CSV table of C-alpha atoms in Angstrom, one decimal:
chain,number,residue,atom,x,y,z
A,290,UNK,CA,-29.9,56.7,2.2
A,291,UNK,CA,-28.3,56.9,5.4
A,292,UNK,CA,-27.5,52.8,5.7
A,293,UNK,CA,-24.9,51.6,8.2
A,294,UNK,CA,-21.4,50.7,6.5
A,295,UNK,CA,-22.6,47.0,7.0
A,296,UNK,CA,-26.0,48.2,5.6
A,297,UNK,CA,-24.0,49.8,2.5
A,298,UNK,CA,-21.8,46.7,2.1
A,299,UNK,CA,-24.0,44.4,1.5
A,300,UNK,CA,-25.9,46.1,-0.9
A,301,UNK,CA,-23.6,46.8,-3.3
A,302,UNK,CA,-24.1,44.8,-6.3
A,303,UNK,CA,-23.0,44.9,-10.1
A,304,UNK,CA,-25.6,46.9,-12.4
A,305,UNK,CA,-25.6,46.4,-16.0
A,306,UNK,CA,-28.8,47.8,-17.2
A,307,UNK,CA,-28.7,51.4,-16.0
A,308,UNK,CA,-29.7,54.7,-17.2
A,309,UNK,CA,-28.4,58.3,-17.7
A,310,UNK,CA,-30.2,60.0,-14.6
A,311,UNK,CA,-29.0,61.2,-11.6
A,312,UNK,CA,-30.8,61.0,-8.1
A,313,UNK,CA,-28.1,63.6,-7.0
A,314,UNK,CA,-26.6,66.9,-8.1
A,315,UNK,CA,-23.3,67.0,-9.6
A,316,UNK,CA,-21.7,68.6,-6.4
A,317,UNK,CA,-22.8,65.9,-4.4
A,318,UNK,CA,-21.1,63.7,-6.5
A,319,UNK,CA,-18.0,65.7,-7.0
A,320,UNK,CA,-18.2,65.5,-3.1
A,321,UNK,CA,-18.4,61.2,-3.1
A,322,UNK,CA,-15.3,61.5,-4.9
A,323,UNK,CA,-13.3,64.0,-3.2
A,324,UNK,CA,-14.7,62.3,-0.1
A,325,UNK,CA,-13.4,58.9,-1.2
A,326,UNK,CA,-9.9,60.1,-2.3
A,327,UNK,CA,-9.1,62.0,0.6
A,328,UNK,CA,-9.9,59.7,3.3
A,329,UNK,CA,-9.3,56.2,1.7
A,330,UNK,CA,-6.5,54.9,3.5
A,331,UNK,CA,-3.3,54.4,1.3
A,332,UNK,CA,0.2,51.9,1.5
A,333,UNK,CA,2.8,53.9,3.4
A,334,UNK,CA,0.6,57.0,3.5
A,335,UNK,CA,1.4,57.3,-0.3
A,336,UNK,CA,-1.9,58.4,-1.7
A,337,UNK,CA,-1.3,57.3,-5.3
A,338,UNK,CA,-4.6,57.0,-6.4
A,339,UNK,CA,-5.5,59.8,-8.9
A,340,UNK,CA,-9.1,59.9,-10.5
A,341,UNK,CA,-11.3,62.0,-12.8
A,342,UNK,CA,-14.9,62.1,-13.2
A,343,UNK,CA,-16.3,62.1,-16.1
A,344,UNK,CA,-19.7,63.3,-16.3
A,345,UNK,CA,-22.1,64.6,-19.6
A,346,UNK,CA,-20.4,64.4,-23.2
A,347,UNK,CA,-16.9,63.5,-21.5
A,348,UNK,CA,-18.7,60.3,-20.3
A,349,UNK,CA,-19.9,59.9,-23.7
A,350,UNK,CA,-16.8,60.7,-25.3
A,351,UNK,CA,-14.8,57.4,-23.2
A,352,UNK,CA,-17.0,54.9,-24.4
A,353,UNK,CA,-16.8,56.3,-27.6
A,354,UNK,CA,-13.0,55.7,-27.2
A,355,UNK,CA,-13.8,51.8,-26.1
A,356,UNK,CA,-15.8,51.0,-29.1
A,357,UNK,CA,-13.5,52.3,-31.4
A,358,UNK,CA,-10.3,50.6,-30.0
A,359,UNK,CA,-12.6,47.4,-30.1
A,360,UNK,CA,-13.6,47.6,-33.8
A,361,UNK,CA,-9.9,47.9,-34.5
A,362,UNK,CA,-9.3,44.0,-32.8
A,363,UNK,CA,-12.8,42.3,-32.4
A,364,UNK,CA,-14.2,40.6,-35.8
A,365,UNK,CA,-16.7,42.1,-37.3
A,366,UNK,CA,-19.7,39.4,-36.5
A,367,UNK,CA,-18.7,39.6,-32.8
A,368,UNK,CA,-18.8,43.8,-33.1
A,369,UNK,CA,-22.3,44.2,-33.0
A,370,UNK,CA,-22.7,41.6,-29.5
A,371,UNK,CA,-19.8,43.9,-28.3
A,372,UNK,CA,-21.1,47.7,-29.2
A,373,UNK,CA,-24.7,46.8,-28.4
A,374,UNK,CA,-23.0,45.4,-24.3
A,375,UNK,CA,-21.5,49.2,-24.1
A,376,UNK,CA,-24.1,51.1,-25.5
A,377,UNK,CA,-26.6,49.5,-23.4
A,378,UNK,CA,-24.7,48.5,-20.0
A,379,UNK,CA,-22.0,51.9,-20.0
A,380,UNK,CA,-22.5,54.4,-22.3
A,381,UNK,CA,-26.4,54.9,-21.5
A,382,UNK,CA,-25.2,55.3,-18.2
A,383,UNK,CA,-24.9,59.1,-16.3
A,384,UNK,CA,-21.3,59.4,-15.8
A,385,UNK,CA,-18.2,57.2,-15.3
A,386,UNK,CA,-15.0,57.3,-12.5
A,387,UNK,CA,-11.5,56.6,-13.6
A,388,UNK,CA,-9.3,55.4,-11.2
A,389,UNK,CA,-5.4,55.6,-11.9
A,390,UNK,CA,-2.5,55.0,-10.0
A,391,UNK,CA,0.3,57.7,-10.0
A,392,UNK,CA,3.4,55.7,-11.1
A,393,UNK,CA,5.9,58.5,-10.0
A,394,UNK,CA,4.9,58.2,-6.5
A,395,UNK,CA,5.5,54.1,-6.6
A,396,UNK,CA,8.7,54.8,-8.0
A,397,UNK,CA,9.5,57.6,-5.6
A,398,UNK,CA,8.4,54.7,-2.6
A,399,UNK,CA,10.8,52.4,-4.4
A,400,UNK,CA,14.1,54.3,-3.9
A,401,UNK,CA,13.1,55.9,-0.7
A,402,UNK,CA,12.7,52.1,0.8
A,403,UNK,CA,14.8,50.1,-1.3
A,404,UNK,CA,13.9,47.1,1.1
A,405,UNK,CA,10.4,47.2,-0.1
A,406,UNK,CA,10.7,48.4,-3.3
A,407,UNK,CA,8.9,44.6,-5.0
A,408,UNK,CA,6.0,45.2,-3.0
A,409,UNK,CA,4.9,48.5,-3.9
A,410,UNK,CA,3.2,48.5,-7.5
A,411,UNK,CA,1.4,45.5,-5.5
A,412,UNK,CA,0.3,47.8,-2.8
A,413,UNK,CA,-0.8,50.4,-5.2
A,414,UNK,CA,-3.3,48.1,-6.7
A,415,UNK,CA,-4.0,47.1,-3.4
A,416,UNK,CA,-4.9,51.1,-2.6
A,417,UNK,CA,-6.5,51.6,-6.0
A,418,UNK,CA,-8.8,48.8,-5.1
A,419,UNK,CA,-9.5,50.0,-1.6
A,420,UNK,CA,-11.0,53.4,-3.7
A,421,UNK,CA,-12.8,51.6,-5.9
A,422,UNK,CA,-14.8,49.6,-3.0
A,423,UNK,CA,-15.4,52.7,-1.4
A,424,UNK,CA,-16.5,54.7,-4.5
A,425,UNK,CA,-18.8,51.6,-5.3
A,426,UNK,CA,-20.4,51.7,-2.0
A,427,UNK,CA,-21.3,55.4,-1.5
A,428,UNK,CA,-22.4,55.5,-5.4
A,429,UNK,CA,-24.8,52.7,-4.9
A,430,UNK,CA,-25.8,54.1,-1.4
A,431,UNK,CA,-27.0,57.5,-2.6
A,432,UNK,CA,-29.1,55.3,-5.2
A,433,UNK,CA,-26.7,54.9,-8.1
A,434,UNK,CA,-26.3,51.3,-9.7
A,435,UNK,CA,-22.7,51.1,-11.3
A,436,UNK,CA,-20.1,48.0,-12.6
A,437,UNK,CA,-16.4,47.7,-12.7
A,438,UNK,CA,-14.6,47.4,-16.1
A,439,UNK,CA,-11.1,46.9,-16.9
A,440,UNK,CA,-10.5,48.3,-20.9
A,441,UNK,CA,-7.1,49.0,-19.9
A,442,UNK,CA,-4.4,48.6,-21.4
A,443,UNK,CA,-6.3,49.0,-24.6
A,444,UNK,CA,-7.5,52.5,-24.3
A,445,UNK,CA,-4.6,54.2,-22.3
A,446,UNK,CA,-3.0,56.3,-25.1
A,447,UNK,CA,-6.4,57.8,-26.1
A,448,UNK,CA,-7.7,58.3,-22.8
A,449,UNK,CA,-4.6,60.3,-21.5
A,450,UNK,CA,-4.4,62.3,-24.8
A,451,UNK,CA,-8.3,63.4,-25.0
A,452,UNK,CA,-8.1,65.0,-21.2
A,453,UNK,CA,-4.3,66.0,-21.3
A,454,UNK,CA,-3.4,63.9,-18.7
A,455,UNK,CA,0.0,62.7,-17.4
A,456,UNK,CA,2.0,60.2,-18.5
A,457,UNK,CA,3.0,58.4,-14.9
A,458,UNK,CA,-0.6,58.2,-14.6
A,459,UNK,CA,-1.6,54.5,-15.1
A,460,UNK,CA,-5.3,53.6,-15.8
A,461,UNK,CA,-6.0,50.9,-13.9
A,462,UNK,CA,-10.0,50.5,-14.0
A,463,UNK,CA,-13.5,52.2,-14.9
A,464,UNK,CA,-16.8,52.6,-13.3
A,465,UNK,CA,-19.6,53.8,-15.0
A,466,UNK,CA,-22.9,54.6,-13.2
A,467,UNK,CA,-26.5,55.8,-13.3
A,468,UNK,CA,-30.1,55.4,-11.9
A,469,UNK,CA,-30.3,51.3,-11.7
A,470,UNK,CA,-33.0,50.7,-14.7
A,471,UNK,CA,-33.7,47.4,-12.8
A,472,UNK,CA,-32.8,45.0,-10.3
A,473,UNK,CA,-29.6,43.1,-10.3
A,474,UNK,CA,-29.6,39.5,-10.1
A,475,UNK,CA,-29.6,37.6,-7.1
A,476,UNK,CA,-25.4,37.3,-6.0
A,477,UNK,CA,-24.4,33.4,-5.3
A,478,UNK,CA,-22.2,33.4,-1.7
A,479,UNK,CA,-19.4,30.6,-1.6
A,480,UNK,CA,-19.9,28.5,2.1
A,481,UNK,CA,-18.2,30.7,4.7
A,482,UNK,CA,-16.2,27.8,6.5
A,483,UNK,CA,-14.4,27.1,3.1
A,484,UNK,CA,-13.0,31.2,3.0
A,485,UNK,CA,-12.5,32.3,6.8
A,486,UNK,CA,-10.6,30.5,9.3
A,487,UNK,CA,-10.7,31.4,12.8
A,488,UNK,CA,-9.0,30.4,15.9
A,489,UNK,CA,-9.1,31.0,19.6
């Protein structure tokens, strides 16, 4: 769509009701991503945010993984409110983005700069969540509609096992996406003179 990066910003909303098509190819996609982890800036240079796309039955196959680690803890009455949320706001979507942070590279940080070495898992989240702003906005600026969800710690074990992935990798969110199905409601903006302060 071309907008600005202000354009793009402001845009961005969370999409709920979405569906499993695609205004883009798969390479273009694959190229949002690369695009995002390669020049998203990172704590100390550390580039600690690993991801993986998961597009066609893989995509499938993680919601899959939700619902059943749900069934195991949420009450049966409550299932069906639950299964019918992914089914209908996730799953029916086209694909979803993982986004992990590589814990060998925070501890690596930690003994190289023993100064800092409390503030790093904090700046790793802090990097994680620069990527998942970014991915967001380009997603939604090509025409994709997509939410952030947070199943984690709940789905780890399964999720590293079923794409052989390693074990210093720590899942730290998921965003599924697709073609927006329809508009998202309208976003509520706190007064600006309660959150920024500025002074001359």
């Amino acid at each position: 769509m071309e907008r600005s990066f202000s354009e793009a910003l402001k845009h961005r909303r969370t999409y709920y009701s979405i569906t499993n098509q695609s205004p883009i190819s798969d390479q273009e996609i694959e190229c949002i991503v690369s695009t995002v982890v390669r020049h998203v800036p990172s704590a100390f240079n550390s580039q600690s945010t690993r991801v993986v796309l998961l597009l066609g039955e893989s995509h499938k196959k993680l919601w899959k993984i939700v619902k059943d680690a749900l069934k195991k803890i949420v009450p049966a009455d409550a299932f069906v409110k639950t299964e019918e949320k992914i089914d209908h706001s996730f799953a029916c979507g086209y694909g979803t983005v993982l986004f992990f942070e590589d814990q060998k590279v925070v501890k690596g940080l930690q003994e190289a700069f023993p100064s800092y070495q409390e503030n790093f898992p904090g700046w790793s989240l802090q990097t994680s969540a620069m990527h998942q702003l970014a991915m967001w906005t380009m997603l939604e600026d090509v025409g994709f509609g997509a939410s952030l969800q947070h199943y984690n710690p709940l789905i780890d074990e399964e999720v590293r096992r079923t794409w052989n992935l390693p074990e210093h990798w720590h899942l730290i969110a998921e965003m599924p996406f697709g073609l927006p199905a329809e508009k998202p409601g309208e976003k509520e903006f706190q007064p600006l003179e309660e959150r920024v302060k500025i002074f001359k």
